[in-house]
């Protein structure tokens, strides 16, 4: 068979405008075809369908018709108004029609064979009125509940799907989930081109909503379960369950806010966009280290997002003021944002969705999670590990420096974490208590830091009113000393040095005295020697004078004798 040069036409898609859903479906739901959204009660089917309709009218200029069989028009308007959409305005602009079809089984009398032709006419009229491109039927089970002849209904339902397809309507039909099958009738999922399953599960009294694209004819799509969030802005779907590892990394370094710690990290601090894990037991100062990083980031003019699962923003800011860090100044300037909540408020997947949403909106350079160990209370250890790994991947992909705090328990092996993140993080700082001399002191060391020549020293970790100070502990014959033992040993060494210095000075002074005495003696000897030389010279001159005089006298006497 000869190959054709031209490629087959790609399936056209209608974007939903729902955050994350278009990424999962690679562009949206199939254009001009029916899509089934099914799930149990309260999972968000109607909201997803209505948001698809309204965003289509607002963002893509595609008018839509909502035919509802359960809720009245006014109820729907109120529900949608809570998401910030003005339905009345859309209706006035002929962008939207909401048609409520009241179906009450007690008011229906079946007589002979019947069909849904009346429904087609009613729906067709609404479509023609505004030249609609999108249709939502919510929900199809109500239509079934009003009539008992299931054979006719199944036939008519198949005819309805075909009719919508012939008219080129991009349609979303909501359906209740059945026992052991996606829908109660078990037909809708087969005649739909795309099937999206919503799930609202409860684990340990914590609920989580999830979305899965079960089927999508003619198109590839994400096949995993994706958590989604319903908030005041509508539905947000987290489009990842695990990101790839094709992200680039930065060689830029950012300060930790503690100069001595920067020095231990090769002199320049963390790599920008890296992930840092700080683990330690309660009261070792983990949050203080995080506050230094937040303060340093804000001083650079960068944004920091602080997720706290133990303390409120006010508590954190008050506590950090006691060590000289004023975080409130950065919150007022909009550079620092806190998000404090108990882990059990949401399921883990919901926490992850919320974190993604807040990070995407605030666009921070630094994200702090304090502590990650509390997330286990919202699920299992495996679930929290999986959630944190996806968070780390997301932060790396966005080139955001992540700072994760892990709370360890006393007696546990410190050089490991319950969450299993030790091999994933780029830098791992460990804070530990050292009991010595009847007191407990803190110590910090860098367990690992990829890509840099980091220190292998254990530094004593001091918290003062001026922040954190890292001190080199005493290393000597008595071992590693910290706290008052270090101070006592340093005092003894200082006293010994003073004694040696005093003895040296005393000997130096004695030597100076001896030197001066020696010089004085030398000077005296030189003076005596000089005097003797002068006396000898005087005597020599006198002798010479006497000899000359005697010679002259002899000459005079000789001349007098003639």
XYZ file of C-alpha atoms in Angstrom:
562
model
C 0.000 0.000 0.000
C 1.462 3.313 -1.036
C 2.168 5.812 1.706
C 0.496 9.183 1.472
C 2.649 12.265 1.906
C 0.052 14.180 3.866
C -0.508 13.527 7.595
C -3.960 12.578 8.872
C -5.889 15.497 10.367
C -5.415 15.906 14.075
C -8.359 15.735 16.413
C -9.602 19.246 17.153
C -9.954 20.111 20.798
C -11.912 22.702 22.701
C -9.946 24.157 25.632
C -11.847 24.090 28.894
C -9.999 27.018 30.462
C -9.819 25.003 33.685
C -6.393 25.238 35.264
C -4.440 22.045 34.656
C -7.163 20.097 32.839
C -6.117 21.272 29.382
C -2.546 20.147 30.118
C -3.710 16.667 31.088
C -5.886 16.329 27.984
C -3.247 17.932 25.728
C -5.507 20.801 24.751
C -9.009 20.243 26.110
C -12.041 18.062 25.423
C -12.817 16.811 21.868
C -14.375 19.604 19.821
C -17.848 18.844 18.500
C -18.064 15.575 20.420
C -19.627 14.470 23.722
C -17.547 14.121 26.884
C -18.829 12.303 29.924
C -17.884 13.582 33.380
C -18.873 10.977 35.940
C -18.398 10.461 39.640
C -20.106 10.093 42.965
C -22.144 12.790 44.668
C -20.205 15.862 45.772
C -17.106 15.248 43.675
C -17.546 18.428 41.574
C -19.112 17.173 38.313
C -21.609 20.007 37.913
C -19.066 22.652 38.821
C -16.563 21.354 36.265
C -19.219 21.285 33.565
C -20.525 24.777 34.314
C -17.001 26.221 34.531
C -16.278 24.680 31.113
C -19.350 26.432 29.761
C -18.697 29.838 31.326
C -14.979 29.938 30.555
C -15.793 28.936 26.987
C -18.099 31.941 26.685
C -15.690 34.375 28.392
C -12.278 33.222 27.209
C -12.983 31.568 23.844
C -16.120 33.402 22.682
C -18.078 30.177 22.402
C -21.679 30.599 23.623
C -23.091 27.708 25.597
C -26.325 26.096 26.724
C -26.739 24.526 30.139
C -29.663 22.148 30.356
C -30.100 21.170 33.968
C -32.408 18.503 35.341
C -31.662 18.975 39.033
C -31.063 22.557 40.096
C -33.116 25.598 39.220
C -31.731 28.582 37.361
C -31.521 30.795 40.437
C -29.697 28.124 42.425
C -27.138 27.744 39.654
C -26.634 31.507 39.455
C -25.926 31.654 43.186
C -23.547 28.705 43.016
C -21.589 30.190 40.115
C -21.567 33.687 41.671
C -19.486 32.256 44.538
C -16.741 31.630 41.955
C -16.806 35.240 40.790
C -18.733 34.709 37.529
C -21.553 37.076 36.539
C -24.069 34.743 34.950
C -26.715 37.419 34.406
C -24.302 39.432 32.300
C -23.486 36.403 30.145
C -27.190 35.664 29.667
C -27.881 39.305 28.753
C -25.084 39.217 26.154
C -26.542 35.985 24.732
C -23.434 34.074 25.660
C -25.244 31.653 27.911
C -28.648 30.018 28.289
C -29.644 28.084 31.374
C -32.660 25.850 30.792
C -34.106 24.011 33.759
C -36.093 20.902 32.820
C -38.224 19.777 35.707
C -38.624 15.996 35.863
C -40.758 14.474 38.578
C -41.541 10.769 38.395
C -44.931 11.178 40.106
C -46.007 13.662 37.448
C -45.097 11.433 34.499
C -47.496 8.905 33.023
C -46.010 6.531 30.495
C -48.332 5.555 27.695
C -47.064 3.404 24.834
C -43.714 4.019 23.203
C -42.185 7.410 23.502
C -38.968 9.230 22.617
C -36.916 12.263 23.629
C -37.848 14.272 20.563
C -39.293 17.013 22.737
C -35.969 17.350 24.510
C -34.157 17.587 21.172
C -36.485 20.356 20.005
C -36.086 22.284 23.251
C -32.318 21.941 23.219
C -32.083 22.712 19.506
C -34.084 25.901 20.003
C -31.745 27.087 22.760
C -28.686 26.295 20.631
C -30.044 28.197 17.659
C -30.975 31.194 19.817
C -27.386 32.086 20.690
C -25.551 30.019 18.073
C -24.085 27.918 20.839
C -20.878 25.941 20.440
C -20.970 24.229 23.817
C -23.644 22.250 25.640
C -23.834 20.840 29.150
C -26.432 18.298 30.286
C -26.525 17.993 34.081
C -27.207 15.295 35.067
C -28.304 12.455 32.833
C -29.414 10.185 35.725
C -32.285 12.510 36.540
C -33.599 11.982 33.051
C -33.406 8.222 33.538
C -35.068 8.374 36.941
C -38.217 9.867 35.464
C -38.874 7.011 33.046
C -38.904 3.294 33.618
C -38.486 1.787 30.169
C -34.736 1.439 30.217
C -34.540 -0.081 26.740
C -36.145 2.963 25.146
C -34.089 5.308 27.280
C -30.823 3.654 26.288
C -31.829 3.883 22.668
C -32.818 7.514 23.034
C -29.670 8.310 24.946
C -27.588 6.891 22.117
C -29.667 8.979 19.738
C -29.088 12.096 21.885
C -25.311 11.640 21.799
C -25.428 11.131 18.046
C -27.655 14.187 17.584
C -25.260 16.431 19.556
C -22.359 15.082 17.555
C -24.111 15.751 14.257
C -24.722 19.350 15.299
C -21.023 19.757 16.161
C -21.717 20.614 19.769
C -18.817 20.288 22.202
C -20.802 18.660 24.965
C -20.206 17.709 28.552
C -22.686 15.312 30.100
C -22.511 14.608 33.806
C -23.425 11.230 35.202
C -23.582 9.487 38.568
C -21.169 6.655 39.149
C -22.679 3.192 39.318
C -21.832 0.022 41.181
C -18.835 -1.614 39.527
C -19.075 0.636 36.454
C -18.513 4.270 35.603
C -22.208 5.142 35.246
C -25.450 3.663 36.495
C -26.680 2.712 33.046
C -23.292 1.539 31.815
C -23.898 3.043 28.370
C -22.778 6.655 28.488
C -19.077 5.811 28.791
C -19.239 3.754 25.583
C -20.962 6.356 23.420
C -18.824 9.239 24.731
C -15.594 10.167 22.972
C -13.967 11.270 26.201
C -14.654 10.100 29.757
C -13.413 11.957 32.820
C -13.854 10.284 36.192
C -13.981 12.387 39.359
C -13.393 10.826 42.730
C -13.924 12.113 46.234
C -12.265 9.716 48.638
C -11.825 9.888 52.383
C -8.799 8.488 54.133
C -8.389 8.851 57.875
C -11.273 11.347 58.006
C -9.497 13.527 55.419
C -11.044 13.915 51.990
C -9.259 14.373 48.685
C -10.677 14.958 45.228
C -9.021 13.257 42.252
C -9.527 13.337 38.503
C -8.663 10.719 35.893
C -9.136 10.720 32.143
C -10.422 7.192 31.583
C -10.798 7.389 27.832
C -10.059 9.820 25.011
C -10.686 8.621 21.474
C -8.119 9.744 18.924
C -5.794 11.500 21.358
C -3.082 10.827 23.880
C -3.692 12.024 27.417
C -2.413 11.771 30.952
C -3.505 8.478 32.453
C -2.680 9.021 36.114
C -4.923 10.205 38.886
C -4.597 13.925 39.417
C -5.692 15.726 42.588
C -7.793 18.793 42.095
C -8.886 21.693 44.219
C -12.150 23.611 44.327
C -11.765 27.099 45.722
C -13.146 30.583 45.192
C -11.637 30.704 41.693
C -13.031 27.402 40.476
C -11.314 24.107 39.799
C -7.550 23.674 39.720
C -6.107 20.371 38.619
C -2.553 19.457 39.477
C -1.213 18.350 36.111
C 1.611 16.222 37.437
C 2.073 13.125 39.455
C 5.782 13.079 38.759
C 7.707 15.575 36.697
C 10.584 14.744 34.422
C 14.216 15.384 35.236
C 15.070 17.431 32.171
C 15.219 20.728 34.049
C 18.307 22.935 33.954
C 20.163 23.957 37.090
C 21.814 27.194 38.165
C 25.393 27.737 39.336
C 24.425 30.936 41.113
C 24.802 30.888 44.874
C 22.501 32.517 47.418
C 23.288 33.316 51.017
C 21.732 31.332 53.851
C 21.572 34.542 55.874
C 24.178 33.154 58.311
C 27.718 34.158 57.258
C 29.368 31.313 59.146
C 27.071 28.785 57.464
C 27.842 30.296 54.062
C 31.496 29.798 54.906
C 30.840 26.125 55.673
C 29.072 25.816 52.297
C 32.143 26.659 50.274
C 32.014 30.324 51.253
C 28.985 31.297 49.122
C 25.857 29.555 50.484
C 23.308 27.348 48.718
C 22.916 26.863 44.976
C 19.919 28.812 43.682
C 17.109 26.431 42.853
C 18.530 23.627 44.968
C 16.693 21.764 47.701
C 17.938 22.020 51.273
C 16.878 19.696 54.067
C 17.391 20.718 57.681
C 16.680 17.991 60.199
C 16.899 17.964 63.965
C 14.994 17.315 67.143
C 12.601 19.759 68.791
C 14.118 22.964 70.108
C 17.336 22.800 68.132
C 16.630 26.038 66.229
C 15.404 24.761 62.863
C 12.828 27.507 62.343
C 15.450 30.129 63.243
C 17.699 28.899 60.418
C 14.697 29.081 58.060
C 13.925 32.622 59.231
C 17.495 33.697 58.413
C 17.053 32.348 54.878
C 13.713 34.136 54.468
C 15.204 37.380 55.771
C 18.213 37.100 53.434
C 15.994 36.435 50.407
C 13.776 39.431 51.162
C 16.828 41.664 51.687
C 17.860 40.749 48.130
C 14.425 41.917 46.979
C 13.247 38.355 46.283
C 9.978 36.756 47.384
C 9.712 34.005 49.947
C 6.718 31.733 50.585
C 6.621 30.146 54.038
C 4.388 27.080 54.583
C 3.949 26.456 58.294
C 2.168 23.411 59.700
C 2.766 24.167 63.373
C 2.767 27.901 64.067
C 0.679 30.838 62.958
C 2.328 33.751 61.095
C 2.040 35.909 64.215
C 3.775 33.289 66.339
C 6.625 32.934 63.870
C 7.131 36.692 63.549
C 7.001 37.210 67.324
C 9.457 34.407 68.000
C 11.895 35.594 65.360
C 11.853 39.132 66.770
C 13.449 37.692 69.931
C 16.539 36.785 67.897
C 16.661 40.092 66.054
C 14.894 39.093 62.815
C 12.004 41.392 61.821
C 9.980 39.323 59.374
C 6.936 41.586 59.683
C 8.699 44.271 57.640
C 8.882 41.901 54.685
C 5.239 40.807 54.934
C 4.220 44.476 54.842
C 6.324 44.998 51.719
C 4.758 41.947 50.062
C 8.040 40.050 49.815
C 7.182 37.418 52.421
C 3.949 35.452 52.531
C 2.931 32.918 55.158
C 0.493 30.082 54.670
C -0.245 28.421 57.990
C -2.602 25.493 58.324
C -2.885 22.211 60.143
C -1.864 19.206 58.010
C -5.161 17.472 58.767
C -7.215 20.283 57.188
C -6.673 18.747 53.747
C -5.465 15.496 52.306
C -1.867 15.336 51.100
C -2.810 15.692 47.460
C -4.895 18.715 48.281
C -1.937 20.233 50.132
C 0.184 19.641 47.047
C -2.402 21.243 44.774
C -2.692 24.216 47.109
C 1.081 24.616 47.271
C 1.319 24.549 43.482
C -1.421 27.122 43.234
C 0.102 29.499 45.803
C 3.593 29.128 44.339
C 2.304 29.790 40.822
C 0.461 32.893 42.005
C 3.114 34.375 44.341
C 6.158 33.345 42.232
C 8.671 33.126 45.096
C 12.414 32.543 44.833
C 12.484 30.662 48.121
C 9.912 28.226 49.522
C 10.098 27.049 53.128
C 8.102 24.064 54.423
C 8.112 23.847 58.227
C 7.997 20.949 59.036
C 7.504 18.241 56.413
C 7.311 15.535 59.083
C 3.861 16.760 60.199
C 2.396 15.884 56.808
C 2.378 12.250 57.857
C -0.645 13.033 60.032
C -2.640 13.689 56.852
C -1.863 10.323 55.270
C 0.568 7.478 55.295
C 4.338 7.740 55.285
C 4.414 6.503 51.693
C 1.859 9.100 50.631
C 3.738 11.955 52.298
C 7.023 10.789 50.721
C 5.398 10.652 47.297
C 3.845 14.081 47.761
C 7.152 15.644 48.897
C 9.097 14.131 46.015
C 6.646 15.721 43.573
C 6.941 19.016 45.421
C 10.750 18.877 45.218
C 10.579 18.112 41.487
C 8.223 21.025 40.963
C 10.466 23.453 42.891
C 13.526 22.343 40.933
C 11.708 22.721 37.647
C 10.683 26.254 38.619
C 14.256 27.025 39.845
C 12.980 27.804 43.318
C 15.234 27.249 46.305
C 13.372 24.835 48.574
C 14.062 24.674 52.290
C 12.467 21.665 53.995
C 12.501 21.196 57.742
C 12.272 17.724 59.188
C 11.489 17.151 62.838
C 13.230 14.099 64.265
C 12.513 12.353 67.521
C 14.963 11.768 70.318
C 16.805 8.502 70.100
C 16.136 7.961 66.402
C 18.923 7.649 63.921
C 19.570 11.250 62.975
C 21.305 10.627 59.674
C 18.129 9.452 57.986
C 14.632 10.803 57.467
C 11.297 9.057 57.666
C 10.270 10.656 54.383
C 13.239 9.171 52.521
C 14.295 12.527 51.096
C 17.915 12.266 52.146
C 19.043 11.012 48.748
C 16.956 13.539 46.834
C 18.007 16.803 48.457
C 21.069 18.738 47.324
C 22.131 19.982 50.733
C 21.451 18.336 54.073
C 22.086 20.203 57.289
C 21.840 18.371 60.571
C 21.163 19.989 63.928
C 21.757 17.885 66.987
C 22.003 18.173 70.743
C 25.218 17.396 72.581
C 24.894 16.579 76.271
C 28.062 17.391 78.195
C 28.867 18.622 81.653
C 25.267 18.576 82.828
C 23.979 20.729 79.995
C 22.626 20.332 76.488
C 24.081 22.349 73.631
C 23.299 22.556 69.939
C 25.645 21.652 67.114
C 25.303 21.940 63.346
C 27.131 20.250 60.551
C 26.771 19.809 56.814
C 26.033 16.178 56.175
C 26.167 16.626 52.428
C 26.080 19.404 49.846
C 26.374 18.361 46.236
C 28.609 20.325 43.901
C 30.618 22.265 46.469
C 33.586 21.788 48.758
C 31.742 22.041 52.039
C 33.122 21.973 55.547
C 33.322 18.777 57.532
C 33.413 20.626 60.847
C 30.880 20.394 63.630
C 30.038 23.940 64.681
C 28.423 24.861 67.961
C 25.091 26.506 67.247
C 24.280 29.554 69.400
C 21.026 31.532 69.323
C 21.318 35.055 70.680
C 19.327 38.272 70.529
C 21.343 39.143 67.422
C 20.588 35.953 65.555
C 22.398 32.688 65.034
C 26.101 32.383 65.609
C 28.157 29.344 64.682
C 31.193 28.768 66.895
C 34.063 26.396 66.279
C 33.924 23.939 69.215
C 36.982 23.229 71.334
C 39.008 20.393 69.891
C 41.797 19.125 72.148
C 43.104 16.241 74.136
C 39.881 16.239 76.135
C 37.779 15.778 72.989
C 35.062 18.050 71.582
C 33.809 20.491 74.211
C 30.753 22.720 73.865
C 28.857 25.200 76.011
C 30.219 26.033 79.434
C 32.788 23.212 79.165
C 34.184 24.952 76.093
C 34.082 28.334 77.809
C 35.779 26.905 80.912
C 38.480 25.268 78.858
C 38.957 28.448 76.837
C 39.255 30.429 80.117
C 41.904 28.032 81.424
C 43.828 28.302 78.192
C 43.579 32.070 78.334
C 44.901 32.135 81.941
C 47.792 29.852 80.980
C 48.643 32.110 78.083
C 48.600 35.141 80.383
C 50.970 33.453 82.869
C 53.367 32.494 80.096
C 53.189 35.961 78.667
C 53.954 37.522 82.076
C 56.914 35.209 82.659
C 58.258 35.988 79.235
C 57.941 39.697 79.875
C 59.702 39.374 83.235
C 62.596 37.525 81.636
C 62.715 40.045 78.866
C 63.025 42.886 81.403
C 65.827 41.051 83.287
C 67.696 40.583 80.059
C 67.284 44.255 79.322
C 68.705 45.161 82.701
C 71.678 42.893 82.193
C 72.211 44.299 78.767
C 72.219 47.826 80.102
C 74.620 46.842 82.966
C 76.916 45.234 80.465
C 76.868 48.290 78.288
C 77.580 50.468 81.333
C 80.568 48.312 82.241
C 81.810 48.448 78.705
C 81.427 52.194 78.731
C 83.352 52.465 82.044
C 86.184 50.289 80.766
C 86.338 52.308 77.595
C 86.501 55.527 79.634
C 89.323 54.125 81.867
C 91.204 52.911 78.848
C 90.845 56.289 77.220
C 92.117 58.038 80.349
C 95.133 55.760 80.452
C 95.781 56.453 76.793
C 95.607 60.179 77.421
C 97.956 59.883 80.419
C 100.354 57.840 78.343
C 100.276 60.401 75.579
C 100.877 63.194 78.087
C 103.820 61.332 79.585
C 105.236 60.612 76.150
C 105.021 64.292 75.221
C 106.639 65.344 78.495
C 109.453 62.845 77.995
C 109.981 64.065 74.488
C 110.026 67.651 75.712
C 112.544 66.813 78.419
C 114.780 65.042 75.935
C 114.633 67.992 73.603
C 115.435 70.395 76.429
C 118.419 68.304 77.540
C 119.732 68.213 74.009
C 119.386 71.923 73.704
C 121.175 72.466 77.022
C 124.070 70.233 75.859
C 124.371 72.176 72.677
C 124.377 75.424 74.614
C 127.076 74.220 77.001
C 129.197 73.019 74.103
C 128.981 76.349 72.426
C 129.927 78.155 75.683
C 133.317 76.257 75.999
C 135.023 77.346 72.797
